[in-house]
Amino acid sequence: MKIGNQFTNEIRTVSSVKQVDPLYATIFSIVIDNVIKQLYNIKGNISTHIKQCSAYADDTPLTTRTMHALEDTFRYLKEISIQVGLTINEHKTKYLRCTIKQQKMDGIDITQTHLELAKSFSFLGQL
């Protein structure tokens, strides 16, 4: 922890914070900020548009140009999340494909996680 300009000794936690705890939002914000910064440092053709939409509460939209980039980004996000003790809720995680091509679209599987195809997308109350 940093208090003023001084770092304290390392503090190890032995229990978790429940979502209803007032400290939860602060701790989660610190952790997710670190995850997003690591994700944003990805090089290559992966685009996450974090500067534009960032994360809101526990919603983190990712935008990529290709399915391959989505798979790479999601794998990396899952890896980073596991390292900091977060898990991705498979039931709430979906993908939306925006294309003018007429293609049969289904769910996809990435690192033993099934992502359901969303027919539409609502973020912060906007469809």
PDB file of C-alpha atoms in Angstrom:
ATOM      1  CA  MET A   1       0.000   0.000   0.000  1.00  0.00           C
ATOM      2  CA  LYS A   2       1.075   3.562  -0.578  1.00  0.00           C
ATOM      3  CA  ILE A   3       0.248   6.147   2.059  1.00  0.00           C
ATOM      4  CA  GLY A   4       1.264   9.638   1.018  1.00  0.00           C
ATOM      5  CA  ASN A   5       4.577   9.059  -0.732  1.00  0.00           C
ATOM      6  CA  GLN A   6       5.596   6.065   1.385  1.00  0.00           C
ATOM      7  CA  PHE A   7       5.020   2.380   0.654  1.00  0.00           C
ATOM      8  CA  THR A   8       4.104   0.129   3.581  1.00  0.00           C
ATOM      9  CA  ASN A   9       5.494  -3.361   4.035  1.00  0.00           C
ATOM     10  CA  GLU A  10       3.772  -6.031   1.953  1.00  0.00           C
ATOM     11  CA  ILE A  11       0.374  -7.034   3.319  1.00  0.00           C
ATOM     12  CA  ARG A  12      -0.885 -10.535   2.645  1.00  0.00           C
ATOM     13  CA  THR A  13      -4.622 -11.167   2.663  1.00  0.00           C
ATOM     14  CA  VAL A  14      -6.088 -14.407   3.916  1.00  0.00           C
ATOM     15  CA  SER A  15      -9.759 -13.758   3.243  1.00  0.00           C
ATOM     16  CA  SER A  16     -11.775 -12.233   0.451  1.00  0.00           C
ATOM     17  CA  VAL A  17     -14.029  -9.176   0.410  1.00  0.00           C
ATOM     18  CA  LYS A  18     -17.723  -9.759  -0.267  1.00  0.00           C
ATOM     19  CA  GLN A  19     -19.444  -7.680  -2.962  1.00  0.00           C
ATOM     20  CA  VAL A  20     -21.681  -6.047  -0.354  1.00  0.00           C
ATOM     21  CA  ASP A  21     -18.670  -4.770   1.606  1.00  0.00           C
ATOM     22  CA  PRO A  22     -18.087  -1.007   1.111  1.00  0.00           C
ATOM     23  CA  LEU A  23     -14.396  -1.709   0.395  1.00  0.00           C
ATOM     24  CA  TYR A  24     -15.261  -4.046  -2.480  1.00  0.00           C
ATOM     25  CA  ALA A  25     -15.750  -1.341  -5.132  1.00  0.00           C
ATOM     26  CA  THR A  26     -12.457   0.349  -4.272  1.00  0.00           C
ATOM     27  CA  ILE A  27     -10.451  -2.867  -4.240  1.00  0.00           C
ATOM     28  CA  PHE A  28     -12.108  -4.117  -7.420  1.00  0.00           C
ATOM     29  CA  SER A  29     -11.371  -0.806  -9.167  1.00  0.00           C
ATOM     30  CA  ILE A  30      -7.693  -1.034  -8.259  1.00  0.00           C
ATOM     31  CA  VAL A  31      -7.439  -4.637  -9.455  1.00  0.00           C
ATOM     32  CA  ILE A  32      -9.404  -4.166 -12.706  1.00  0.00           C
ATOM     33  CA  ASP A  33      -7.388  -1.034 -13.523  1.00  0.00           C
ATOM     34  CA  ASN A  34      -4.222  -3.140 -13.359  1.00  0.00           C
ATOM     35  CA  VAL A  35      -5.789  -5.858 -15.535  1.00  0.00           C
ATOM     36  CA  ILE A  36      -6.880  -3.331 -18.173  1.00  0.00           C
ATOM     37  CA  LYS A  37      -3.458  -1.669 -18.226  1.00  0.00           C
ATOM     38  CA  GLN A  38      -1.835  -5.046 -18.858  1.00  0.00           C
ATOM     39  CA  LEU A  39      -4.395  -5.872 -21.533  1.00  0.00           C
ATOM     40  CA  TYR A  40      -3.902  -2.487 -23.183  1.00  0.00           C
ATOM     41  CA  ASN A  41      -0.179  -3.154 -23.558  1.00  0.00           C
ATOM     42  CA  ILE A  42      -0.871  -5.959 -26.053  1.00  0.00           C
ATOM     43  CA  LYS A  43       0.968  -5.312 -29.296  1.00  0.00           C
ATOM     44  CA  GLY A  44      -0.028  -6.347 -32.808  1.00  0.00           C
ATOM     45  CA  ASN A  45      -3.450  -6.346 -34.410  1.00  0.00           C
ATOM     46  CA  ILE A  46      -5.427  -6.552 -31.177  1.00  0.00           C
ATOM     47  CA  SER A  47      -7.505  -3.466 -30.477  1.00  0.00           C
ATOM     48  CA  THR A  48      -9.338  -3.167 -27.163  1.00  0.00           C
ATOM     49  CA  HIS A  49     -10.494   0.483 -27.357  1.00  0.00           C
ATOM     50  CA  ILE A  50      -9.863   0.815 -23.645  1.00  0.00           C
ATOM     51  CA  LYS A  51      -9.268   4.570 -23.980  1.00  0.00           C
ATOM     52  CA  GLN A  52     -12.834   4.980 -25.203  1.00  0.00           C
ATOM     53  CA  CYS A  53     -14.936   2.696 -23.029  1.00  0.00           C
ATOM     54  CA  SER A  54     -12.667   1.311 -20.311  1.00  0.00           C
ATOM     55  CA  ALA A  55     -14.611  -0.845 -17.878  1.00  0.00           C
ATOM     56  CA  TYR A  56     -17.788   0.002 -16.040  1.00  0.00           C
ATOM     57  CA  ALA A  57     -18.342  -1.904 -12.806  1.00  0.00           C
ATOM     58  CA  ASP A  58     -17.634  -5.478 -13.874  1.00  0.00           C
ATOM     59  CA  ASP A  59     -18.455  -4.941 -17.575  1.00  0.00           C
ATOM     60  CA  THR A  60     -15.404  -4.886 -19.825  1.00  0.00           C
ATOM     61  CA  PRO A  61     -16.200  -4.651 -23.540  1.00  0.00           C
ATOM     62  CA  LEU A  62     -13.430  -5.736 -25.925  1.00  0.00           C
ATOM     63  CA  THR A  63     -13.358  -4.725 -29.580  1.00  0.00           C
ATOM     64  CA  THR A  64     -11.207  -6.592 -32.093  1.00  0.00           C
ATOM     65  CA  ARG A  65     -11.004  -6.656 -35.877  1.00  0.00           C
ATOM     66  CA  THR A  66     -10.761 -10.430 -36.302  1.00  0.00           C
ATOM     67  CA  MET A  67     -11.922 -13.596 -34.586  1.00  0.00           C
ATOM     68  CA  HIS A  68      -8.262 -14.556 -34.107  1.00  0.00           C
ATOM     69  CA  ALA A  69      -7.605 -11.248 -32.311  1.00  0.00           C
ATOM     70  CA  LEU A  70     -10.682 -11.844 -30.111  1.00  0.00           C
ATOM     71  CA  GLU A  71      -9.398 -15.283 -29.170  1.00  0.00           C
ATOM     72  CA  ASP A  72      -5.919 -13.925 -28.348  1.00  0.00           C
ATOM     73  CA  THR A  73      -7.311 -11.000 -26.348  1.00  0.00           C
ATOM     74  CA  PHE A  74      -9.762 -13.183 -24.419  1.00  0.00           C
ATOM     75  CA  ARG A  75      -7.067 -15.761 -23.615  1.00  0.00           C
ATOM     76  CA  TYR A  76      -4.801 -13.009 -22.312  1.00  0.00           C
ATOM     77  CA  LEU A  77      -7.623 -11.394 -20.319  1.00  0.00           C
ATOM     78  CA  LYS A  78      -8.452 -14.749 -18.742  1.00  0.00           C
ATOM     79  CA  GLU A  79      -4.777 -15.362 -17.926  1.00  0.00           C
ATOM     80  CA  ILE A  80      -4.329 -11.948 -16.285  1.00  0.00           C
ATOM     81  CA  SER A  81      -7.613 -12.303 -14.396  1.00  0.00           C
ATOM     82  CA  ILE A  82      -6.607 -15.658 -12.927  1.00  0.00           C
ATOM     83  CA  GLN A  83      -3.270 -14.194 -11.792  1.00  0.00           C
ATOM     84  CA  VAL A  84      -5.052 -11.518  -9.720  1.00  0.00           C
ATOM     85  CA  GLY A  85      -7.777 -13.833  -8.402  1.00  0.00           C
ATOM     86  CA  LEU A  86     -10.638 -12.819 -10.712  1.00  0.00           C
ATOM     87  CA  THR A  87     -12.796 -15.230 -12.676  1.00  0.00           C
ATOM     88  CA  ILE A  88     -14.759 -14.606 -15.856  1.00  0.00           C
ATOM     89  CA  ASN A  89     -18.433 -15.505 -15.553  1.00  0.00           C
ATOM     90  CA  GLU A  90     -19.046 -17.719 -18.588  1.00  0.00           C
ATOM     91  CA  HIS A  91     -22.823 -17.300 -18.299  1.00  0.00           C
ATOM     92  CA  LYS A  92     -22.604 -13.496 -18.569  1.00  0.00           C
ATOM     93  CA  THR A  93     -19.838 -13.361 -21.191  1.00  0.00           C
ATOM     94  CA  LYS A  94     -21.035 -13.000 -24.771  1.00  0.00           C
ATOM     95  CA  TYR A  95     -19.678 -11.865 -28.089  1.00  0.00           C
ATOM     96  CA  LEU A  96     -21.261  -9.768 -30.795  1.00  0.00           C
ATOM     97  CA  ARG A  97     -20.148  -9.969 -34.381  1.00  0.00           C
ATOM     98  CA  CYS A  98     -20.631  -6.841 -36.464  1.00  0.00           C
ATOM     99  CA  THR A  99     -20.266  -7.563 -40.164  1.00  0.00           C
ATOM    100  CA  ILE A 100     -22.081  -6.943 -43.430  1.00  0.00           C
ATOM    101  CA  LYS A 101     -21.324 -10.488 -44.576  1.00  0.00           C
ATOM    102  CA  GLN A 102     -24.119 -13.001 -44.314  1.00  0.00           C
ATOM    103  CA  GLN A 103     -22.640 -15.811 -42.252  1.00  0.00           C
ATOM    104  CA  LYS A 104     -23.960 -18.490 -39.972  1.00  0.00           C
ATOM    105  CA  MET A 105     -22.870 -17.385 -36.522  1.00  0.00           C
ATOM    106  CA  ASP A 106     -22.713 -19.595 -33.451  1.00  0.00           C
ATOM    107  CA  GLY A 107     -21.104 -19.563 -30.059  1.00  0.00           C
ATOM    108  CA  ILE A 108     -17.359 -20.006 -29.835  1.00  0.00           C
ATOM    109  CA  ASP A 109     -15.100 -21.816 -27.398  1.00  0.00           C
ATOM    110  CA  ILE A 110     -11.901 -20.201 -26.148  1.00  0.00           C
ATOM    111  CA  THR A 111      -9.712 -21.845 -23.494  1.00  0.00           C
ATOM    112  CA  GLN A 112     -12.510 -24.056 -22.183  1.00  0.00           C
ATOM    113  CA  THR A 113     -14.906 -21.094 -21.976  1.00  0.00           C
ATOM    114  CA  HIS A 114     -18.006 -21.009 -24.166  1.00  0.00           C
ATOM    115  CA  LEU A 115     -18.971 -17.567 -25.428  1.00  0.00           C
ATOM    116  CA  GLU A 116     -22.569 -17.308 -26.560  1.00  0.00           C
ATOM    117  CA  LEU A 117     -23.387 -15.177 -29.584  1.00  0.00           C
ATOM    118  CA  ALA A 118     -25.385 -12.096 -28.629  1.00  0.00           C
ATOM    119  CA  LYS A 119     -28.046 -10.970 -31.093  1.00  0.00           C
ATOM    120  CA  SER A 120     -27.826  -7.385 -29.814  1.00  0.00           C
ATOM    121  CA  PHE A 121     -25.765  -5.486 -27.289  1.00  0.00           C
ATOM    122  CA  SER A 122     -26.850  -3.169 -24.499  1.00  0.00           C
ATOM    123  CA  PHE A 123     -24.215  -1.142 -22.660  1.00  0.00           C
ATOM    124  CA  LEU A 124     -25.092   1.461 -20.053  1.00  0.00           C
ATOM    125  CA  GLY A 125     -28.724   1.314 -21.141  1.00  0.00           C
ATOM    126  CA  GLN A 126     -28.023   1.880 -24.855  1.00  0.00           C
ATOM    127  CA  LEU A 127     -28.810  -0.783 -27.459  1.00  0.00           C
TER     128      LEU A 127
END
